[in-house]
Tab-separated table of C-alpha atoms in Angstrom:
chain	number	residue	atom	x	y	z
A	30	MET	CA	103.495	46.217	109.623
A	31	LYS	CA	101.800	48.830	111.893
A	32	GLU	CA	104.796	51.051	112.576
A	33	LYS	CA	107.156	52.305	109.820
A	34	THR	CA	110.666	51.080	110.302
A	35	ILE	CA	113.731	53.438	110.581
A	36	ASP	CA	115.160	52.394	107.238
A	37	TYR	CA	111.682	52.742	105.805
A	38	ILE	CA	111.472	56.300	106.927
A	39	LEU	CA	114.949	57.071	105.616
A	40	ARG	CA	114.414	55.483	102.307
A	41	ALA	CA	110.901	57.066	101.648
A	42	THR	CA	112.185	60.486	102.666
A	43	TRP	CA	115.464	60.342	100.602
A	44	GLN	CA	113.167	59.079	97.621
A	45	ALA	CA	111.060	62.173	97.939
A	46	VAL	CA	113.886	64.436	98.345
A	47	SER	CA	115.578	62.997	95.248
A	48	ARG	CA	112.365	63.110	93.057
A	49	MET	CA	111.849	66.665	94.220
A	50	TYR	CA	115.560	67.790	93.187
A	51	ASN	CA	115.332	65.712	89.884
A	52	GLU	CA	112.053	67.480	89.209
A	53	GLU	CA	113.468	71.074	89.936
A	54	ALA	CA	116.796	70.044	87.847
A	55	SER	CA	114.798	68.958	84.875
A	56	LYS	CA	113.782	72.429	84.345
A	57	TYR	CA	117.059	73.247	83.467
A	58	GLY	CA	117.962	70.140	81.589
A	59	ALA	CA	119.862	68.601	84.334
A	60	SER	CA	119.400	66.060	87.127
A	61	MET	CA	120.221	65.891	90.863
A	62	SER	CA	123.380	63.864	90.519
A	63	ILE	CA	124.513	66.848	87.980
A	64	GLY	CA	123.746	69.404	90.548
A	65	PHE	CA	125.462	67.518	93.408
A	66	ALA	CA	128.542	67.132	91.242
A	67	LEU	CA	128.640	70.906	90.564
A	68	LEU	CA	128.498	71.590	94.131
A	69	SER	CA	131.229	69.059	94.762
A	70	ILE	CA	133.753	70.540	92.321
A	71	ASP	CA	135.767	73.463	93.685
A	72	LYS	CA	135.029	76.605	91.666
A	73	GLU	CA	138.483	77.629	91.439
A	74	ASN	CA	140.842	74.690	91.573
A	75	GLY	CA	138.581	71.849	90.152
A	76	ILE	CA	138.763	68.399	91.754
A	77	SER	CA	140.588	65.075	90.799
A	78	SER	CA	138.354	62.517	89.168
A	79	THR	CA	139.504	60.232	91.779
A	80	ALA	CA	138.598	62.321	94.635
A	81	LEU	CA	135.359	63.243	93.272
A	82	GLY	CA	133.591	59.718	93.352
A	83	PRO	CA	134.184	59.097	97.083
A	84	GLN	CA	133.219	62.743	97.892
A	85	MET	CA	129.951	62.086	96.207
A	86	GLY	CA	129.572	58.483	97.319
A	87	MET	CA	129.010	57.449	93.937
A	88	GLU	CA	129.964	54.414	91.968
A	89	PRO	CA	132.561	54.925	89.078
A	90	THR	CA	130.273	53.865	86.329
A	91	SER	CA	127.546	56.379	87.492
A	92	LEU	CA	130.199	58.972	88.032
A	93	THR	CA	131.518	58.510	84.443
A	94	ARG	CA	128.110	58.778	82.992
A	95	THR	CA	127.316	61.966	84.911
A	96	LEU	CA	130.678	63.567	84.013
A	97	LYS	CA	130.195	62.482	80.178
A	98	SER	CA	126.659	64.271	80.536
A	99	MET	CA	128.195	67.198	81.992
A	100	GLU	CA	130.948	67.458	79.570
A	101	GLU	CA	128.347	67.112	76.814
A	102	LYS	CA	126.461	69.998	78.338
A	103	GLY	CA	129.558	72.246	78.430
A	104	LEU	CA	129.517	72.502	82.468
A	105	ILE	CA	133.046	70.908	82.977
A	106	VAL	CA	136.274	70.312	81.028
A	107	ARG	CA	139.004	67.722	81.959
A	108	LYS	CA	142.473	68.706	82.183
A	109	LYS	CA	145.593	66.643	82.968
A	110	ASN	CA	146.593	66.754	86.313
A	111	PRO	CA	149.861	69.037	86.624
A	112	VAL	CA	151.406	66.903	89.592
A	113	ASP	CA	150.493	63.601	88.212
A	114	GLY	CA	150.066	63.338	84.305
A	115	ARG	CA	148.056	60.117	84.567
A	116	GLY	CA	145.183	61.811	86.388
A	117	VAL	CA	142.740	64.204	85.345
A	118	ILE	CA	141.412	67.287	87.079
A	119	ILE	CA	137.763	68.405	86.499
A	120	HIS	CA	137.085	72.280	86.064
A	121	LEU	CA	134.032	74.130	85.840
A	122	THR	CA	133.284	76.020	82.674
A	123	LYS	CA	131.701	79.509	82.927
A	124	LEU	CA	128.280	77.759	82.292
A	125	GLY	CA	129.253	75.146	85.059
A	126	LYS	CA	129.943	77.765	87.471
A	127	GLU	CA	126.525	79.629	86.777
A	128	LYS	CA	124.925	76.301	87.095
A	129	ARG	CA	126.697	75.654	90.330
A	130	GLU	CA	125.247	78.813	91.866
A	131	LEU	CA	121.779	77.607	90.753
A	132	SER	CA	122.301	74.390	92.329
A	133	ARG	CA	123.367	76.077	95.465
A	134	ASP	CA	120.655	78.382	95.490
A	135	THR	CA	118.125	75.370	95.383
A	136	VAL	CA	119.690	73.444	98.189
A	137	LEU	CA	119.674	76.649	100.426
A	138	LYS	CA	116.111	77.148	99.538
A	139	PHE	CA	115.274	73.646	100.450
A	140	ASN	CA	117.043	74.044	103.922
A	141	GLU	CA	115.349	77.211	104.448
A	142	VAL	CA	111.975	75.873	103.988
A	143	ILE	CA	112.667	72.910	106.106
A	144	LYS	CA	114.135	75.097	109.103
A	145	GLN	CA	110.818	77.235	108.591
A	146	HIS	CA	108.672	74.081	109.650
A	147	VAL	CA	111.213	72.430	111.974
A	148	SER	CA	112.396	73.984	115.308
A	149	ALA	CA	116.197	74.169	115.780
A	150	GLU	CA	115.818	71.810	118.729
A	151	LYS	CA	114.177	69.239	116.392
A	152	MET	CA	116.688	69.799	113.538
A	153	GLN	CA	119.557	69.104	116.315
A	154	HIS	CA	117.990	66.054	117.321
A	155	PHE	CA	117.605	64.955	113.565
A	156	ILE	CA	121.262	65.617	112.937
A	157	GLU	CA	122.302	63.648	116.031
A	158	VAL	CA	120.210	60.618	115.137
A	159	ALA	CA	121.654	60.739	111.752
A	160	ASP	CA	125.188	60.885	113.209
A	161	VAL	CA	124.633	57.922	115.250
A	162	ILE	CA	123.186	55.891	112.497
A	163	ASN	CA	126.267	56.814	110.260
A	164	ASP	CA	128.751	56.176	112.993
A	165	LEU	CA	126.979	52.641	113.745
A	166	ILE	CA	127.287	51.721	110.172
A	167	ALA	CA	130.732	53.056	109.882
A	168	GLU	CA	131.779	51.023	112.754
A	169	LYS	CA	130.066	47.986	111.448
A	170	LYS	CA	128.043	47.585	114.903
A	171	ILE	CA	124.697	46.960	113.151
A	172	PHE	CA	125.188	43.398	112.067
A	173	ASN	CA	128.302	42.476	114.018
A	174	ASN	CA	127.868	39.192	115.820
A	175	ASP	CA	129.861	40.499	118.655
A	176	LEU	CA	127.137	42.032	120.842
A	177	THR	CA	129.544	43.099	123.796
A	178	ASP	CA	129.177	46.740	122.660
């Protein structure tokens, strides 16, 4: 193919971003998924384990593995849900909160550098295109046989 397809560009870019974050996280004995989980857990109130997976877009098996690793590293503790004893609330430890700030700073640095190299107008177009792609997928309009829309 002479031209790169949209999905190729998205996939290659995401793989590059993922590699970059994993390389940075490995300096601190972590991974991109751990950093993302740290950012997804409310600093003060924690988050239910059932809410965390969908928020992160992670499969249950991968989430379980990530949470187990985080627990082993002393980043999180699991506590019974006071409202529903069957559920678990995941809370950040003091170390988890420190690593969360490190993850936050890393993401902000990435955004800052990109914004230094991409105009505000181009960034807005990028966001708009991403929104259209996500909407088309969510509304199942890509592979829908009904071509009336």
